[in-house]
Coordinates of C-alpha atoms and ligand atoms in Angstrom, one line a residue:
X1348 CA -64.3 -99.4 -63.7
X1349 CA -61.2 -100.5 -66.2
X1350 CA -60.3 -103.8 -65.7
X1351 CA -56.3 -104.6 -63.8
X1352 CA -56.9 -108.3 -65.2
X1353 CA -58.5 -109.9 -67.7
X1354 CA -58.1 -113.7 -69.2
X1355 CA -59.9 -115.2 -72.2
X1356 CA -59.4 -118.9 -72.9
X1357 CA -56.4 -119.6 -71.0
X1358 CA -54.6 -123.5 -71.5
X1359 CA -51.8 -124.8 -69.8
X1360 CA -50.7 -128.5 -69.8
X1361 CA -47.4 -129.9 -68.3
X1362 CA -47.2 -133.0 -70.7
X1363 CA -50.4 -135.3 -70.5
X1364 CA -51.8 -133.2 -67.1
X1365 CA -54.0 -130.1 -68.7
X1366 CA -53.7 -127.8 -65.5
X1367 CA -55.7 -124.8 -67.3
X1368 CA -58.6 -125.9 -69.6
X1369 CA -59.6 -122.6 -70.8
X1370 CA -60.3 -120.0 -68.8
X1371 CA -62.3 -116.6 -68.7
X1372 CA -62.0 -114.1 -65.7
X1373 CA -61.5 -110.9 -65.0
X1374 CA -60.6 -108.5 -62.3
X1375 CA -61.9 -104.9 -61.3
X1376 CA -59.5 -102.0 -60.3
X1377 CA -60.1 -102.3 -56.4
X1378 CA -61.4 -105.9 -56.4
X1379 CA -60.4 -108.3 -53.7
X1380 CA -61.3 -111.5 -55.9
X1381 CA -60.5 -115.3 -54.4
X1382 CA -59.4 -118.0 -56.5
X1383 CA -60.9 -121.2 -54.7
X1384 CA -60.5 -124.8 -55.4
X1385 CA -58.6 -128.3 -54.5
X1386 CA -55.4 -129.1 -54.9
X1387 CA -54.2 -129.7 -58.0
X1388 CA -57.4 -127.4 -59.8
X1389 CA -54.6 -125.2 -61.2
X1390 CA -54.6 -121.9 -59.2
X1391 CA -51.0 -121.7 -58.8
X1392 CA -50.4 -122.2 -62.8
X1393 CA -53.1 -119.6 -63.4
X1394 CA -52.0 -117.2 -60.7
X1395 CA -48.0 -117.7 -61.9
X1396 CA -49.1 -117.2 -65.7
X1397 CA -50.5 -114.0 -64.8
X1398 CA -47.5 -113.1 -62.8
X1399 CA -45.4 -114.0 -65.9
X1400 CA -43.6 -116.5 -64.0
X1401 CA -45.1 -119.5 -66.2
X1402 CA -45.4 -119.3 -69.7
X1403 CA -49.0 -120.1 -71.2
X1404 CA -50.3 -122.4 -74.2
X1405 CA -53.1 -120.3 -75.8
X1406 CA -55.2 -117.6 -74.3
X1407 CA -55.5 -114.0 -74.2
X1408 CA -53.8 -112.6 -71.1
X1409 CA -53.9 -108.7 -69.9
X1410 CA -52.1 -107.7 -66.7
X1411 CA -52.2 -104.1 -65.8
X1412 CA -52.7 -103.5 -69.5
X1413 CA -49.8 -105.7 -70.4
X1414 CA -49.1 -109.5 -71.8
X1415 CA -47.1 -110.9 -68.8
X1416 CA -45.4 -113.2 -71.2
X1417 CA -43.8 -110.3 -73.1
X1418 CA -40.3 -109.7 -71.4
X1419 CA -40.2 -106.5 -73.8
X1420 CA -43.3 -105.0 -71.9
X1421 CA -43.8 -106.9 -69.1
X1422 CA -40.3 -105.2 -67.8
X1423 CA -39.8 -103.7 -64.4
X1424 CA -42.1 -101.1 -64.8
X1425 CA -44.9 -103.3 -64.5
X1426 CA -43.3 -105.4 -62.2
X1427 CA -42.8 -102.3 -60.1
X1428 CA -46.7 -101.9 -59.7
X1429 CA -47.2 -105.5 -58.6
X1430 CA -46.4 -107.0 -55.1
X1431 CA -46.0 -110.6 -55.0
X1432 CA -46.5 -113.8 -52.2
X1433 CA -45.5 -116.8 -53.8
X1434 CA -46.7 -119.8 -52.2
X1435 CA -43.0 -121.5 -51.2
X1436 CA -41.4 -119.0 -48.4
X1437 CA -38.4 -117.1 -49.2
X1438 CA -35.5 -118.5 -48.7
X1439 CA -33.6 -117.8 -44.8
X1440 CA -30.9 -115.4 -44.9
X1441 CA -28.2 -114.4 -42.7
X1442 CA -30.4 -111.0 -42.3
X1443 CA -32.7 -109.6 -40.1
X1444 CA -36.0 -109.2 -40.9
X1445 CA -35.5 -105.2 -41.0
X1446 CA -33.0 -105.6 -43.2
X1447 CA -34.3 -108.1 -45.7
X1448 CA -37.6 -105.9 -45.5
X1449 CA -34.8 -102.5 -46.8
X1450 CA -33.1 -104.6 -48.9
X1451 CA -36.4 -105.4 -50.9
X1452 CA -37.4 -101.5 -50.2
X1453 CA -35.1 -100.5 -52.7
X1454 CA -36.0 -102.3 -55.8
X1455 CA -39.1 -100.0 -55.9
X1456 CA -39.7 -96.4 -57.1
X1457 CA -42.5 -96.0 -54.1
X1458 CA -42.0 -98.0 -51.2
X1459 CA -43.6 -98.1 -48.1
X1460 CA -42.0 -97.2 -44.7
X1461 CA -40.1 -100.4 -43.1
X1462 CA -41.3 -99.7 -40.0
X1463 CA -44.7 -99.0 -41.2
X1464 CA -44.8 -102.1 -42.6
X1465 CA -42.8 -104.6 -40.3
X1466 CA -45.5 -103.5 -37.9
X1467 CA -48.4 -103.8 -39.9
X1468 CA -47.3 -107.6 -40.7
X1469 CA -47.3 -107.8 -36.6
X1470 CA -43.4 -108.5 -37.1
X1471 CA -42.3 -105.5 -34.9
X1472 CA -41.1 -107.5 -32.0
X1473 CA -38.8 -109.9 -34.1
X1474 CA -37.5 -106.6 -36.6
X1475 CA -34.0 -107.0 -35.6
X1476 CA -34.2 -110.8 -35.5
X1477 CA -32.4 -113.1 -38.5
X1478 CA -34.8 -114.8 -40.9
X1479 CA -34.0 -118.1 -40.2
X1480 CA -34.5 -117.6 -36.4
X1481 CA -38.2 -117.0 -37.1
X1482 CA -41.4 -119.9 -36.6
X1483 CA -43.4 -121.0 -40.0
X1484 CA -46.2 -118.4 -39.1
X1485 CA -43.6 -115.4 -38.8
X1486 CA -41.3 -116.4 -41.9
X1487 CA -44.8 -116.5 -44.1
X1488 CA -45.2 -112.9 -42.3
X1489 CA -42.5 -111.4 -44.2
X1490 CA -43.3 -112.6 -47.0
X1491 CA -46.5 -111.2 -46.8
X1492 CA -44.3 -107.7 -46.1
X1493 CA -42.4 -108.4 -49.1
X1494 CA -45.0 -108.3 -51.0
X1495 CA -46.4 -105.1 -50.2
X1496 CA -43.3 -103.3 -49.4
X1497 CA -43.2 -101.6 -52.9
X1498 CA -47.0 -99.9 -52.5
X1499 CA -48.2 -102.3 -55.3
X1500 CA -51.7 -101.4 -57.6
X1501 CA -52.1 -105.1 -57.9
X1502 CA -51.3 -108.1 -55.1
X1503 CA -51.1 -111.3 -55.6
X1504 CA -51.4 -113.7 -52.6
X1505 CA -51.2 -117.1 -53.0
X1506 CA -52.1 -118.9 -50.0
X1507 CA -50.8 -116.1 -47.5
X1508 CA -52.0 -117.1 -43.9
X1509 CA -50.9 -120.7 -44.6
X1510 CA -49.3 -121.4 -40.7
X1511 CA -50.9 -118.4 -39.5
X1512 CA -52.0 -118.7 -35.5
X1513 CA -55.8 -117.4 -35.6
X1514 CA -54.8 -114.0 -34.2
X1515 CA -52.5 -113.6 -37.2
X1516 CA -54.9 -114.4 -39.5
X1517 CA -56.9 -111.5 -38.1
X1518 CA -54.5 -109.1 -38.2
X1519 CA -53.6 -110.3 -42.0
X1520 CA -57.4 -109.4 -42.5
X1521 CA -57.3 -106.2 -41.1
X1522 CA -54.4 -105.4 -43.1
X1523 CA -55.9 -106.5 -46.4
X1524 CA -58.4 -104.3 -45.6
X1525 CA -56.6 -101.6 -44.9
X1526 CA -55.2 -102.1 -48.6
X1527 CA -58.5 -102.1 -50.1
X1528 CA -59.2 -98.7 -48.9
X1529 CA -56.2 -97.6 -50.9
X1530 CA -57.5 -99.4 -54.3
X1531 CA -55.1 -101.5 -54.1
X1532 CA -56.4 -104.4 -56.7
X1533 CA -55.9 -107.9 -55.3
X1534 CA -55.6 -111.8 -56.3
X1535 CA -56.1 -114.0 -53.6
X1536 CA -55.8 -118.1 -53.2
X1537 CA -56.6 -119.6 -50.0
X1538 CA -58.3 -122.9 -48.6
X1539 CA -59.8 -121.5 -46.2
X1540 CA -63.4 -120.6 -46.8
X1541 CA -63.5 -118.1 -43.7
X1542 CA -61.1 -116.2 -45.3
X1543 CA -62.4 -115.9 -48.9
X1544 CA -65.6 -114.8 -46.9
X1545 CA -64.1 -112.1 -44.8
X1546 CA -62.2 -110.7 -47.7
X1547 CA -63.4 -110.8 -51.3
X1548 CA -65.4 -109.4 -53.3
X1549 CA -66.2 -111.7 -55.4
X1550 CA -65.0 -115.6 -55.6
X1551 CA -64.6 -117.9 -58.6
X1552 CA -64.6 -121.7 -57.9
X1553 CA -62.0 -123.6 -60.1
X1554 CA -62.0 -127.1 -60.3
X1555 CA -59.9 -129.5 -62.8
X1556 CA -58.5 -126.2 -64.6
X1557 CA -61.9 -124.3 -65.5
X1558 CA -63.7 -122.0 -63.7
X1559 CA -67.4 -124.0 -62.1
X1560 CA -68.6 -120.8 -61.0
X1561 CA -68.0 -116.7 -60.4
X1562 CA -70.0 -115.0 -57.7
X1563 CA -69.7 -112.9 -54.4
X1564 CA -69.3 -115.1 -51.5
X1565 CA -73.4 -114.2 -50.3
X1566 CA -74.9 -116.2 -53.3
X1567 CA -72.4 -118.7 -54.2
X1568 CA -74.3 -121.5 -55.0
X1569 CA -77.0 -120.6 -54.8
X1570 CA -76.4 -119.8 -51.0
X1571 CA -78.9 -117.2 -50.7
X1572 CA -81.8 -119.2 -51.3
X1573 CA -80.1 -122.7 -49.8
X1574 CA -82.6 -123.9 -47.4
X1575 CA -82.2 -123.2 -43.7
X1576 CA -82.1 -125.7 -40.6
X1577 CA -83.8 -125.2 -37.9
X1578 CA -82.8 -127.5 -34.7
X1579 CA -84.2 -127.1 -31.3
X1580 CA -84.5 -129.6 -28.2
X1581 CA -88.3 -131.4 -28.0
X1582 CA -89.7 -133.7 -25.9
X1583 CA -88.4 -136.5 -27.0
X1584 CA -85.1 -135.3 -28.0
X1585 CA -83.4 -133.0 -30.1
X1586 CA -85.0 -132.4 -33.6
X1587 CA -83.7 -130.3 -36.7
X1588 CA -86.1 -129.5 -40.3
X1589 CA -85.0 -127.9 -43.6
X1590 CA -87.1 -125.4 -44.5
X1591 CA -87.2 -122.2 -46.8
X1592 CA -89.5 -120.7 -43.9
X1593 CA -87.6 -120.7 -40.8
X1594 CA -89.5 -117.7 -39.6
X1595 CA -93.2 -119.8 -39.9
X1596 CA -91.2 -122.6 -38.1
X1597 CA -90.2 -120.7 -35.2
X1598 CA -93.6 -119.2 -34.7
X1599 CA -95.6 -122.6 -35.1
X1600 CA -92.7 -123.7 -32.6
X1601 CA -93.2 -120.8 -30.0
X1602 CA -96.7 -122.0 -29.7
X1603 CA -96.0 -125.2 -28.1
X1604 CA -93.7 -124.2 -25.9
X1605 CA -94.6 -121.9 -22.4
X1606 CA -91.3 -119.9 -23.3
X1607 CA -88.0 -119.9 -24.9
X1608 CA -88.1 -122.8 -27.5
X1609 CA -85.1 -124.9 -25.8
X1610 CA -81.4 -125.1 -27.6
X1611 CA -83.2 -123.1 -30.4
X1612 CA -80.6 -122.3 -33.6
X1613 CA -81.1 -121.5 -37.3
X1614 CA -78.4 -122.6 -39.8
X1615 CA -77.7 -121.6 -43.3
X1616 CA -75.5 -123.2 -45.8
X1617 CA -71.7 -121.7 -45.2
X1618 CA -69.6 -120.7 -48.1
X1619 CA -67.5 -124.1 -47.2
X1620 CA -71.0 -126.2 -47.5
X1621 CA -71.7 -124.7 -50.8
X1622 CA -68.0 -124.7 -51.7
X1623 CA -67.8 -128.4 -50.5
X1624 CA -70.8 -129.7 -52.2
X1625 CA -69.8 -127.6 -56.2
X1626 CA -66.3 -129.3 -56.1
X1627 CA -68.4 -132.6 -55.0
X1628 CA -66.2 -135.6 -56.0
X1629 CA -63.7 -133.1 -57.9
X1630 CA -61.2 -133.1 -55.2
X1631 CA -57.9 -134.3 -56.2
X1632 CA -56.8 -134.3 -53.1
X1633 CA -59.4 -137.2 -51.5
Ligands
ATP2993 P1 -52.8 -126.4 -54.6 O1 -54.1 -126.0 -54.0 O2 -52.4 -127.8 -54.2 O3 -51.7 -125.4 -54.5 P2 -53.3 -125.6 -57.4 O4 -54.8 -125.4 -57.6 O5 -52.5 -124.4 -57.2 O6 -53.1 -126.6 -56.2 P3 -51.5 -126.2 -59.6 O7 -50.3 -126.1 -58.8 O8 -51.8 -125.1 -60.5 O9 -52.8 -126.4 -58.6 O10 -51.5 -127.6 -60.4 C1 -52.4 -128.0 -61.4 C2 -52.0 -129.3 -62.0 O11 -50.8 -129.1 -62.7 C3 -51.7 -130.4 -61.0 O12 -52.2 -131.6 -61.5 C4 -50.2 -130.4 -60.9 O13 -49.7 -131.7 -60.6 C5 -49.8 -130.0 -62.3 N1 -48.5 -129.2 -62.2 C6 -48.4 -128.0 -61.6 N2 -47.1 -127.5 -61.9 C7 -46.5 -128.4 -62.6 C8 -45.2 -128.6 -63.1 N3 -44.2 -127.6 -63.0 N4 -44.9 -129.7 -63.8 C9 -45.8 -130.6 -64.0 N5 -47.0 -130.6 -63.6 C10 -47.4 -129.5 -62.8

């Protein structure tokens, strides 16, 4: 499979603050990859470099077979084939949401249908509606349309369900989904650990601008082989043991009690447990 991105050794400082301390990645045609980390490990600098949005200190950068920071080449053509959600909403017009979803229609050589779309971003109700009528939740909706209004090859998403009520964030899934059965490539950031889970194919952990570790969410960490706990209610009071056997465990357990073992429950390490404990003291944000 060719690859729709590919870094090697990317830098980026803003004065004193390195942001980007040399980074390696790359992206299959038809991936859903997700850029984790805290705030302030510099996803959005790496993400906008790649969009051609911020320029870059060193470091080999391909986009869709093209240096973003070449205006020359990086021209609308390219940027025809990508569909963009910046992290800061759009800015609230005096338009409706169908017509700011049109308006963005035509800028592409192959867009989707409105409706198609104002639908698919569960928007449908508030179509004829002005922007800046609309909650958080359904203003970070249409930018989500935005994005994919032009039928982009590659998508970038940078923290899209940000102020998205659960059911939203559902339906986003679904709709991401849906994209990947098209091969549509796709860049992801989010926080939220659920999400990186439901979605990608693969997810690389970035912490103080480089890149801890690149994996699919199942073995992360190590995540595969983390230990399990097993808790259940005894005698004397609720008990819980780490072991890399549950199964032995639950059988040496099923033999002292007459029947179900009570309040019974085996847990694995979550991608946010692994996640939490790789960034470990790393988080800028504590
Ligand atoms: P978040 O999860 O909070 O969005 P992030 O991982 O996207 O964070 P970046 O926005 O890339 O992080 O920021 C990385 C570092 O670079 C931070 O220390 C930030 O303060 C700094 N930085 C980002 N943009 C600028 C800028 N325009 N000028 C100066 N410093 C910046």
């Amino acid at each position: 499979m060719s690859n729709v991105i590919s870094v090697r050794g990317l830098k980026k400082s803003y004065g004193s603050t390195q942001a980007v301390a040399g980074i390696d990645l790359t992206i299959a045609q038809g991936e859903i990859f997700a850029l984790l980390g805290p705030n302030g490990a510099g996803k959005t600098t790496t993400v906008e470099i790649l969009e051609g949005f911020r320029t870059r200190d060193s470091g080999e950068v391909s986009v869709l077979d093209t240096d973003p920071s070449i205006k020359g080449s990086a021209g609308r053509n390219w940027r025809n084939r990508i569909g963009i959600v910046l992290q800061s909403t759009s800015d609230a017009g005096d338009l409706s949401v169908q017509e700011t979803i049109e308006h963005f229609a035509k800028y592409y050589a192959n867009p989707r249908d409105v409706d198609e779309v104002v639908a698919a971003v569960g928007l449908s109700e508030k179509s004829k509606e002005l922007i800046r009528t609309l909650s958080g939740g359904q203003r970070r909706r249409l930018d989500v349309a935005l994005g994919i209004i032009g039928s982009p090859e590659l998508l970038f998403l940078d923290e899209p369900t940000t102020g998205f009520d659960p059911k939203a964030r559902r339906a986003f899934w679904a709709l991401i989904q849906d994209l990947r059965k098209t091969g549509t490539t796709i860049l992801l950031t989010t926080h939220y650990l659920d999400e990186a889970e439901a979605l990608a194919d693969r997810v690389g952990v970035i912490s103080q601008g480089q890149i801890i570790e690149i994996s699919t969410p199942a073995l992360l960490g190590g995540r595969a082989t983390s230990l399990a706990t097993v808790s259940w209610l005894s005698a004397s009071g609720p008990k819980s043991e780490k072991t890399d056997n549950p199964t032995a465990l639950i059988s040496k357990l099923s033999a002292d009690f007459p029947g179900e073992i009570p309040e019974l429950t085996v847990k694995r390490a979550s991608l946010e447990d692994i996640y939490l404990e790789m960034i470990g003291g790393d988080d800028e944000s504590e």
